[in-house]
Tab-separated table of C-alpha atoms in Angstrom:
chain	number	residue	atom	x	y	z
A	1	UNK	CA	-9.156	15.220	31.185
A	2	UNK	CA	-6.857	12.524	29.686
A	3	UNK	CA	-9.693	9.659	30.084
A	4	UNK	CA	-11.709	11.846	28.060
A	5	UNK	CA	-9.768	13.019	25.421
A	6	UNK	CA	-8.309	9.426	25.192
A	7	UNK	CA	-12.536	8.987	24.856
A	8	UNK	CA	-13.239	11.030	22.182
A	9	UNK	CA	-10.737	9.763	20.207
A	10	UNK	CA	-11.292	5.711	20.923
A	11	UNK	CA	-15.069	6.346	19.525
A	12	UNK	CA	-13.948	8.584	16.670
A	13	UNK	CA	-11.272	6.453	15.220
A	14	UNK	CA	-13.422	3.415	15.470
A	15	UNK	CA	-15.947	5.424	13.720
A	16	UNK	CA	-13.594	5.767	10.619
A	17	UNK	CA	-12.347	2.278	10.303
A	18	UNK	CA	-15.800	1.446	10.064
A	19	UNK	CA	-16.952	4.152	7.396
A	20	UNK	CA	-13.277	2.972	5.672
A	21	UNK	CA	-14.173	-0.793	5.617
A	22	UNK	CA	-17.610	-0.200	4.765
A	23	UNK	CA	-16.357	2.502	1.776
A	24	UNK	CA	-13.594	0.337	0.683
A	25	UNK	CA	-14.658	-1.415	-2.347
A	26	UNK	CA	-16.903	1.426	-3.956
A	27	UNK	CA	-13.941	3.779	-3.894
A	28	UNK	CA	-11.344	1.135	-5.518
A	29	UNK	CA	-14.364	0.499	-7.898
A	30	UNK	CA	-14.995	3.871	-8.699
A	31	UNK	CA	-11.114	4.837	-9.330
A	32	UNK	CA	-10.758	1.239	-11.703
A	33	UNK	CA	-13.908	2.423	-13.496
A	34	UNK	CA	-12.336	6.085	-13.909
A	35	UNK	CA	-9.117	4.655	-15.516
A	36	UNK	CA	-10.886	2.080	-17.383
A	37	UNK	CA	-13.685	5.128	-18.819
A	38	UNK	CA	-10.468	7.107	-20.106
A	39	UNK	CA	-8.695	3.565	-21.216
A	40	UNK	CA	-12.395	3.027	-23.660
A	41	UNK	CA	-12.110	6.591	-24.856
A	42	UNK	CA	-8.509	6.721	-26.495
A	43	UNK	CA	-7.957	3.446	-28.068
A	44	UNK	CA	-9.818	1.695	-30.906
A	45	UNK	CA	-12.521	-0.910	-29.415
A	46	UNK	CA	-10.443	-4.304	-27.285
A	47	UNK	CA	-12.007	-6.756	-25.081
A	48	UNK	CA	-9.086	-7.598	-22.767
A	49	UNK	CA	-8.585	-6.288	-19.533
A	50	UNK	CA	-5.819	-3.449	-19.950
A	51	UNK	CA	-2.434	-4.541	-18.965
A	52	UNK	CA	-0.896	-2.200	-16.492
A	53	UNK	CA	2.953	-1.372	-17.140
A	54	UNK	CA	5.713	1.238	-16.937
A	55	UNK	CA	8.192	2.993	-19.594
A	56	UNK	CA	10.722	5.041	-19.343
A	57	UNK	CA	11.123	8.253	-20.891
A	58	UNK	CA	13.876	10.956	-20.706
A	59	UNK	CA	14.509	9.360	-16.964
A	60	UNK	CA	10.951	10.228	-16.312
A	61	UNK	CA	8.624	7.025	-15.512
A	62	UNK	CA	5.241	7.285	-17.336
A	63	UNK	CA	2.191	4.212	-16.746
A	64	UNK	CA	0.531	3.019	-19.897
A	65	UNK	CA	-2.119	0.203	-20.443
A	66	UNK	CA	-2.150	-2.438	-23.337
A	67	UNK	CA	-5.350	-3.127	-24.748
A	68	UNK	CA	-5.860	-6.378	-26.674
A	69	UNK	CA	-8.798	-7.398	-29.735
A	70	UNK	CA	-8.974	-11.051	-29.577
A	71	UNK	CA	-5.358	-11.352	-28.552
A	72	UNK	CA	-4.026	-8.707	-30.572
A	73	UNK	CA	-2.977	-5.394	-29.258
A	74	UNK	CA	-5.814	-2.959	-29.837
A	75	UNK	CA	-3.775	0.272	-28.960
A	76	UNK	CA	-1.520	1.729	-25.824
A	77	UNK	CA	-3.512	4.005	-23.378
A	78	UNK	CA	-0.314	6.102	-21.769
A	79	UNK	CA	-0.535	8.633	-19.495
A	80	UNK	CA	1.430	11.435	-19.588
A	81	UNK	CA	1.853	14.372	-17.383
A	82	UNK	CA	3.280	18.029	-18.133
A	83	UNK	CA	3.169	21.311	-16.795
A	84	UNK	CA	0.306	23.601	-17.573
A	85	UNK	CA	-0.488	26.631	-16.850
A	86	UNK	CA	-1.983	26.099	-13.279
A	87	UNK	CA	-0.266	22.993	-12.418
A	88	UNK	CA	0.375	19.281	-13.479
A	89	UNK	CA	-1.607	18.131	-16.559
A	90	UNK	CA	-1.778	14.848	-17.451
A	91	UNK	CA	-3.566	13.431	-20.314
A	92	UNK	CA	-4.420	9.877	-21.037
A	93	UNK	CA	-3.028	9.264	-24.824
A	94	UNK	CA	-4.628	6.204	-27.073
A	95	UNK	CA	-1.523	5.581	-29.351
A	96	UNK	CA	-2.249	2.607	-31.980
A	97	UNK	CA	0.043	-0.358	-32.788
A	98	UNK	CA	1.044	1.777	-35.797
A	99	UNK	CA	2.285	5.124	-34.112
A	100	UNK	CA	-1.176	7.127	-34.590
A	101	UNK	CA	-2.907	9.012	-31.885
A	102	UNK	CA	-6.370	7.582	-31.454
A	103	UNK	CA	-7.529	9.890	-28.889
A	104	UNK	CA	-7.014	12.200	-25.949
A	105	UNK	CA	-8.454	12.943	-22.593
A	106	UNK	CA	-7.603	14.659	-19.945
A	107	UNK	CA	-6.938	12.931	-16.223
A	108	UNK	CA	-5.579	16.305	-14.177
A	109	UNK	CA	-6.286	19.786	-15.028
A	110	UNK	CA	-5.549	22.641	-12.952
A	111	UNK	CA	-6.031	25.030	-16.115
A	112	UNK	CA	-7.823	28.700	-15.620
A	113	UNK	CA	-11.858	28.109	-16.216
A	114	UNK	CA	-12.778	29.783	-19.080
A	115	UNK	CA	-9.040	30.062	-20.765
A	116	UNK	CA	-6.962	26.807	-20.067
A	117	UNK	CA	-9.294	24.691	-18.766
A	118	UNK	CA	-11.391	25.089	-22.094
A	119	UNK	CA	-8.884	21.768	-23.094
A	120	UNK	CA	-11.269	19.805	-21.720
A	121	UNK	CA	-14.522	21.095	-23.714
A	122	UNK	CA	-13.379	22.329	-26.811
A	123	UNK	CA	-14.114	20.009	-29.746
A	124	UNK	CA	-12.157	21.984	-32.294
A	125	UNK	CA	-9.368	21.359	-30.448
A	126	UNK	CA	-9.102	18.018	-28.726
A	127	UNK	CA	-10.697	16.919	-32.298
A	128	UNK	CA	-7.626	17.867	-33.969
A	129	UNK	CA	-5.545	15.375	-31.925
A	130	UNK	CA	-7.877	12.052	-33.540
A	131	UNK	CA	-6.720	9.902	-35.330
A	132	UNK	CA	-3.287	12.050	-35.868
A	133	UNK	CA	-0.145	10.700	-37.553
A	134	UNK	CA	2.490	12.220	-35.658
A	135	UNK	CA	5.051	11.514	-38.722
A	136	UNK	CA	3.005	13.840	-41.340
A	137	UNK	CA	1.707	16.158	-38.910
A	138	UNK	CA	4.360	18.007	-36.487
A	139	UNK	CA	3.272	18.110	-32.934
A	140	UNK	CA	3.646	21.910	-32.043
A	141	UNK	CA	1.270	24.981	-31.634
A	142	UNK	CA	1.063	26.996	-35.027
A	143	UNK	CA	3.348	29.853	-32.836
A	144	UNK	CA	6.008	27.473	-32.584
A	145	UNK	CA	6.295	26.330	-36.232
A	146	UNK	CA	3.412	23.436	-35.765
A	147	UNK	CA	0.333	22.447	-37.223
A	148	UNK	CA	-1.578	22.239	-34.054
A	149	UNK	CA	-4.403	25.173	-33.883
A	150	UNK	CA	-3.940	26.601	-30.336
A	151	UNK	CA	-6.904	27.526	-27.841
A	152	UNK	CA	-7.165	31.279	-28.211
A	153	UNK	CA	-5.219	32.819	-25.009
A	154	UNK	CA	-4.572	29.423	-24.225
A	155	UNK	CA	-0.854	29.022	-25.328
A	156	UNK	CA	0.963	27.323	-22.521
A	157	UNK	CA	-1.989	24.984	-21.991
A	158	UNK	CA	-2.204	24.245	-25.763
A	159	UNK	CA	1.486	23.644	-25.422
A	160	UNK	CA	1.629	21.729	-22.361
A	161	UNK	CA	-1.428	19.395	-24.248
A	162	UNK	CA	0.897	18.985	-27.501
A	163	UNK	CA	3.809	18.228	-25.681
A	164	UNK	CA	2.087	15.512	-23.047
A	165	UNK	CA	1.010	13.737	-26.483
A	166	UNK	CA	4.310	13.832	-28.301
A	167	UNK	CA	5.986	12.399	-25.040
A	168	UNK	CA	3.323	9.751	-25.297
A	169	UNK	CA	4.549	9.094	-29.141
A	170	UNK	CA	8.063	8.846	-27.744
A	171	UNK	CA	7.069	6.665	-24.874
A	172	UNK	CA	5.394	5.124	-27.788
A	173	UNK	CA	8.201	4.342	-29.619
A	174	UNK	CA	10.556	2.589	-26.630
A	175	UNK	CA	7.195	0.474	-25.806
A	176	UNK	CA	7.711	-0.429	-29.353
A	177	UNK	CA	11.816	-1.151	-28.834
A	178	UNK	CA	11.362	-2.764	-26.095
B	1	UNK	CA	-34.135	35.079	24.544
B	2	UNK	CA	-35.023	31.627	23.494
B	3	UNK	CA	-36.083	30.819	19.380
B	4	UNK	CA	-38.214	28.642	18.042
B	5	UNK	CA	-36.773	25.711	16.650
B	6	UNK	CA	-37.988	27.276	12.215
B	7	UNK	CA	-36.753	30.610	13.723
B	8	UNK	CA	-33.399	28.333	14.688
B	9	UNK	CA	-33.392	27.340	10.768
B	10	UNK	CA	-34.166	30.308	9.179
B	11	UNK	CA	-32.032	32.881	10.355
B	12	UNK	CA	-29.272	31.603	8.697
B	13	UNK	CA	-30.890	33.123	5.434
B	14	UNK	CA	-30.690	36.630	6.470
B	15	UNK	CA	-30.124	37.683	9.495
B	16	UNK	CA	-27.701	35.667	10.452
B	17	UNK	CA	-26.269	34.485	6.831
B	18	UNK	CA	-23.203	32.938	7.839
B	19	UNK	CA	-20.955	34.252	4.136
B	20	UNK	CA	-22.793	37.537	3.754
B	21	UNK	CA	-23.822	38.943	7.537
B	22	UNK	CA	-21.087	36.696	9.832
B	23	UNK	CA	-18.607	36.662	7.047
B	24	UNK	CA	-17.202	33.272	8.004
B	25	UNK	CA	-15.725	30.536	5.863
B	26	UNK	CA	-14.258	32.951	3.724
B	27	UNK	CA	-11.950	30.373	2.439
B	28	UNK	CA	-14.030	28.136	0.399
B	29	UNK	CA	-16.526	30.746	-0.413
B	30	UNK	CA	-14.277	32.376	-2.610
B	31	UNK	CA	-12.625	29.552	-4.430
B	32	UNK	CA	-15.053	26.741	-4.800
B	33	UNK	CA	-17.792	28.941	-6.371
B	34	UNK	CA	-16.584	29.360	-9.879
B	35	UNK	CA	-20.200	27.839	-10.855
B	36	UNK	CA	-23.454	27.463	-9.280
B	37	UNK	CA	-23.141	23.539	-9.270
B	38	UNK	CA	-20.039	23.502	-7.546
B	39	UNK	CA	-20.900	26.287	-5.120
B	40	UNK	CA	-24.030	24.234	-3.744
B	41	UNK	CA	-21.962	21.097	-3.896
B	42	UNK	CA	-19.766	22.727	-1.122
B	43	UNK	CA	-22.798	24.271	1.015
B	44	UNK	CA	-24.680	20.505	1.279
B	45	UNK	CA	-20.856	19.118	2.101
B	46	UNK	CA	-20.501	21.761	4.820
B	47	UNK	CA	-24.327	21.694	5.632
B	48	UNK	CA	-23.654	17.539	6.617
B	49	UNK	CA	-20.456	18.222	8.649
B	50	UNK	CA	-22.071	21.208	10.610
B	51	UNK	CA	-25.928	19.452	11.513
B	52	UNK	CA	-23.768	16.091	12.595
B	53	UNK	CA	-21.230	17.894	14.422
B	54	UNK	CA	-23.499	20.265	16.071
B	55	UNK	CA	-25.425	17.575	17.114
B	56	UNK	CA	-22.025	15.378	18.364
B	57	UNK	CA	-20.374	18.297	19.950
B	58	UNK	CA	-23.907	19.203	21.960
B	59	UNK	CA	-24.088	15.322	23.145
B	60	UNK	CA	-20.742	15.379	24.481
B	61	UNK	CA	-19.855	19.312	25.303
B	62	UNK	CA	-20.905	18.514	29.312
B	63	UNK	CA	-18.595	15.754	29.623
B	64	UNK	CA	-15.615	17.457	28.127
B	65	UNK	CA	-13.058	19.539	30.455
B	66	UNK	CA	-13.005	23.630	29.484
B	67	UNK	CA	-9.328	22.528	29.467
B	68	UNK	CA	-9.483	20.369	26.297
B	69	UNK	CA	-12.488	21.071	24.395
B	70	UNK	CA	-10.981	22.731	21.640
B	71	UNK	CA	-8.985	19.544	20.806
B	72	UNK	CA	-12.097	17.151	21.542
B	73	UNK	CA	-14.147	19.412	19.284
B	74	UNK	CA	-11.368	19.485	16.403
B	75	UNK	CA	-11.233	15.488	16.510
B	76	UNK	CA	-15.070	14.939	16.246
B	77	UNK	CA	-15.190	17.740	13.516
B	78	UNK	CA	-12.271	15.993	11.592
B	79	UNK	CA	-14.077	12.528	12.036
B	80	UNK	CA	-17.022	14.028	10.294
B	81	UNK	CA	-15.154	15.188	6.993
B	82	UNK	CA	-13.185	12.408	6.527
B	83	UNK	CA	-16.345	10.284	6.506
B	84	UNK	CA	-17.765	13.018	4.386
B	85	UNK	CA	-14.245	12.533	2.189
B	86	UNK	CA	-14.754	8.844	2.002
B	87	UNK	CA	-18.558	8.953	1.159
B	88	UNK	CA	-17.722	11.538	-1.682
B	89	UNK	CA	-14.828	9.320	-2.892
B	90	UNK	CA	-16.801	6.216	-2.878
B	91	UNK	CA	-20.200	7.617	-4.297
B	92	UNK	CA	-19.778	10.999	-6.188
B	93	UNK	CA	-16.184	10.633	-7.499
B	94	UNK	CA	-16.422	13.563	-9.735
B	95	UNK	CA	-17.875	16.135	-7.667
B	96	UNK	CA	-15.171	15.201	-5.451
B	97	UNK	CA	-12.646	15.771	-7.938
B	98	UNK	CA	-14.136	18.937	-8.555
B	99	UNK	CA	-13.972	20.215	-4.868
B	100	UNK	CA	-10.752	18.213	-4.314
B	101	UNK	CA	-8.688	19.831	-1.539
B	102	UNK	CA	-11.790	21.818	-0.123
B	103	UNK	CA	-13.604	19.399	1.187
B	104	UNK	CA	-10.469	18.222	3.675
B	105	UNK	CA	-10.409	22.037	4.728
B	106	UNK	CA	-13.869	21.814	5.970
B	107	UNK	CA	-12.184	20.668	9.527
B	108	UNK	CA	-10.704	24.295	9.686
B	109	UNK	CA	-13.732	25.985	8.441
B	110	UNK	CA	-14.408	28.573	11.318
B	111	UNK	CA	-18.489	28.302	10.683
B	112	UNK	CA	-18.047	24.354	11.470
B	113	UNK	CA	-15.915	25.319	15.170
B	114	UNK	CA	-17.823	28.599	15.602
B	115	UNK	CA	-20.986	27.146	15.933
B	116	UNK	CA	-20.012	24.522	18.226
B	117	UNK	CA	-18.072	27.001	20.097
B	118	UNK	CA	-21.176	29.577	20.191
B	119	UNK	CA	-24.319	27.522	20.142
B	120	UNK	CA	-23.772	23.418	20.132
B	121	UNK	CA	-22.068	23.493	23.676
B	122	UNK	CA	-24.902	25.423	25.428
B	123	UNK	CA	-27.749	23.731	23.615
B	124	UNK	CA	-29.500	20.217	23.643
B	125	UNK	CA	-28.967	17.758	20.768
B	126	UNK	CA	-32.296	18.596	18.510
B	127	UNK	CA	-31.720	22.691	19.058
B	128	UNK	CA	-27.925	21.912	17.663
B	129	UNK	CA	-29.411	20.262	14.812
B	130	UNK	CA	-31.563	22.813	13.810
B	131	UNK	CA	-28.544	25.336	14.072
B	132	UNK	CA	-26.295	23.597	12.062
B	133	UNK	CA	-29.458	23.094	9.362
B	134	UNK	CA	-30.156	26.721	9.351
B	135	UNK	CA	-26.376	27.521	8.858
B	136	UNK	CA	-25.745	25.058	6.819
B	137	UNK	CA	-28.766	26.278	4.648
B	138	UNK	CA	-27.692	29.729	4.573
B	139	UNK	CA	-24.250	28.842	3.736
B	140	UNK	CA	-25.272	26.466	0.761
B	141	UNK	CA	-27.987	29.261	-0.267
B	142	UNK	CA	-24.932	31.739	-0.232
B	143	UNK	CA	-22.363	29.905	-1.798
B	144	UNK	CA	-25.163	28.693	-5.188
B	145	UNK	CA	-26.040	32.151	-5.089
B	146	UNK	CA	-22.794	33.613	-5.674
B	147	UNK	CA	-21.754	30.528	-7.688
B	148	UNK	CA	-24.397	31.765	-10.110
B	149	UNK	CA	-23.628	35.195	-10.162
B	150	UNK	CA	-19.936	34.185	-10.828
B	151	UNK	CA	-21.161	31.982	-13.610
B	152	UNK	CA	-23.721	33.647	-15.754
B	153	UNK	CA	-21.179	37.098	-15.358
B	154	UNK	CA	-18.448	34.927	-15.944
B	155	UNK	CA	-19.184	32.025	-19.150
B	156	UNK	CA	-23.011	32.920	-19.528
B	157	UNK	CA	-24.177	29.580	-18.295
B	158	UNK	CA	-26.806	29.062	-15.284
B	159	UNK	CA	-26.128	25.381	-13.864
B	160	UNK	CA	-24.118	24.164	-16.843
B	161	UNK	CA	-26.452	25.308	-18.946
B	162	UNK	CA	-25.546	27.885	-21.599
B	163	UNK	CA	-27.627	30.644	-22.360
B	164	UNK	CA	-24.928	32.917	-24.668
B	165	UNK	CA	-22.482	31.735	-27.345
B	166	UNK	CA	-18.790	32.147	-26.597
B	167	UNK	CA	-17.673	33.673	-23.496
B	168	UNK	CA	-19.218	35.916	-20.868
B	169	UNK	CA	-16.237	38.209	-18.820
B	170	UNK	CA	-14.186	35.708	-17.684
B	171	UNK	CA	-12.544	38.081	-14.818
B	172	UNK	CA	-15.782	36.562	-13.055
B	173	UNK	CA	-14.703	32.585	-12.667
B	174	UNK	CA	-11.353	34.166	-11.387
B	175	UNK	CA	-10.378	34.992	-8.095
B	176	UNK	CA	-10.600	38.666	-8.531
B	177	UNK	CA	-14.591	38.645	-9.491
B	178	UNK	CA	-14.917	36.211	-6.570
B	179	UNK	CA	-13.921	38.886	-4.483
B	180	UNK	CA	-16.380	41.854	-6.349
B	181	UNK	CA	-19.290	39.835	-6.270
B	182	UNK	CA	-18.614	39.224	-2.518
B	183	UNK	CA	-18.976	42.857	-1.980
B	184	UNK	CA	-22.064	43.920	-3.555
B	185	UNK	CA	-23.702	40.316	-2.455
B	186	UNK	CA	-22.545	41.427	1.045
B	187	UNK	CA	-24.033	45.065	0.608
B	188	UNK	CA	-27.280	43.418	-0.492
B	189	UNK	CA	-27.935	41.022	2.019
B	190	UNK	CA	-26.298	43.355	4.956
B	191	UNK	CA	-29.633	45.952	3.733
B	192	UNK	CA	-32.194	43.036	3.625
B	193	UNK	CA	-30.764	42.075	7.194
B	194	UNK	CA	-30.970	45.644	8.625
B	195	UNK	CA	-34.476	45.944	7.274
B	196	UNK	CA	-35.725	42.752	8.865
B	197	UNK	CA	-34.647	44.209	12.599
């Protein structure tokens, strides 16, 4: 009974380091090419590899990746993660050397399909977010005294979105101090 | 009574549908099928855990003690998804984004131990196989069928593709029109199955 279990587990486990070491590489690939497809989409064209570093924010530790056009920086990529409606959201944030959003696009979204989760397909309102200059335009849904245009019966997710991208600006700025 | 080895496949359409007729694997069925794509993503997952384990569990079912096969069966099962996990991971990143915790929760699925349980340990290898095929079919034909139910009620959309501007009723994609279009799908194929007897 013990031989066999002891069996059954032996071939089993060997099984998986094998599928592991064989899967390995195309996994880390996949994941590198993930990060670096969201890098490419928020910040203005760069041909270095992105630099991968931490800042600090409000005690909270955020990841961001400096992108460089023949040695100059190109733009910040910075993630940044908030609660939505459903769960975490976290939104990859192309800030430029001069404080403007670039772009936006979402890493984790747990939103409701069809209400929340329509941050991820709906042009009028990721759009809005391009090429934005957080200092003339105030980062807030239109409820809250913004100029952001929310996704209709999307409020909290529209909020959580604003808010992930004007922690990024903050981030933004003690990149910048640093 | 002995089946043929197509009558072994098939009657996991109908008669013996394992979402609508045996009402198993409840779990996934009702949250992974918010759209057709993503409904038949989770039936070919669950369709490659069942044939291989089916077939593993059949090899090795008169060599295991009645004392321990439960655990034996668990480990191969668990084996199988995590290979599934790091296939997925390694070759269709996004689908397994979309499926996420799901596909880990296939070990538990009771369609994955209640075949072995009822048919892989008192069968050969190739009669196994075609069980878990003809499960695995009608569990994959199940869960795309009420994936696209859920979808066209739910944003008007067959496969990603749109047929309607703006929304359809969106109480579909949510749990609670999981749970109505589980009934009447049930209803329907519970008639077609009484009719074939």
């Amino acid at each position: 009974m013990v031989l066999c279990l002891f069996t059954v587990c032996l071939a089993c486990s060997s099984v998986l380091a094998a599928v592991y070491v064989v899967t390995k590489a195309p996994i880390d690939k996949a994941a590198a090419a993930k990060t670096t497809k969201a890098i490419a989409l928020v910040v203005p064209d760069f041909d270095s590899d992105p630099e991968e570093s931490a800042v600090s924010l409000n005690g909270q530790e955020m990841n961001y990746y400096t992108v460089r056009k023949n040695g100059e920086i190109a733009g910040y990529a910075i993630e940044s993660t908030t609660s939505g409606f459903g769960g975490p959201l976290t939104l990859m944030v192309g800030v430029t050397p001069d404080g403007k959003v670039y772009n936006t696009s979402v890493l984790v979204c747990n939103e409701t399909p069809g209400l929340g989760a329509k941050c991820l397909t709906d042009k009028a309102f990721i759009n809005q977010f391009k090429n934005l200059d957080p200092a003339v335009e105030h980062l807030s849904v239109k409820k809250d005294g913004g100029d952001v245009d929310a996704i209709t019966a999307s409020t909290i997710t529209s909020r959580a979105y604003t808010l992930a991208i004007s922690n990024a600006v903050e981030a933004f700025k003690n990149i910048k101090g640093e | 009574m002995t089946m043929t080895k197509l009558q072994l496949i098939t009657k996991g359409f109908i008669k013996d549908n394992p979402t609508f007729v045996l009402v198993l694997g409840m779990c996934p069925t009702l949250a992974t099928t918010t759209s057709a794509i993503n409904g038949m993503s989770m039936g070919l997952a669950t369709l490659f855990v069942l044939v291989l384990s089916n077939m593993a569990i059949s090899a090795v079912a008169p060599y295991v003690p009645d004392k321990v096969h439960i655990p034996a069966y668990i480990v191969i099962i668990a084996t199988f998804v995590t290979v599934l996990q790091f296939l997925m991971q390694a070759y269709t990143p996004a689908m397994y984004e979309t499926l996420g915790l799901f596909i880990p929760l296939i070990v538990v699925n009771c369609i994955v131990l209640g075949r072995a349980e009822a048919f892989a340990n008192k069968h050969t290898v190739i009669e196994s196989a075609c069980d878990g095929l003809g499960i695995g079919l009608g569990f994959t034909l199940s869960l795309t069928l009420l994936g696209m139910v859920r979808e066209i009620l739910g944003t008007g959309s067959v496969f990603g593709w749109k047929f309607i501007t703006g929304d359809g009723i969106l109480a579909f994609v949510m749990a609670p029109g999981a749970f109505l279009c589980l009934g009447y799908l049930m209803v329907l194929f519970n008639k077609l199955a009484k009719k074939n007897k």
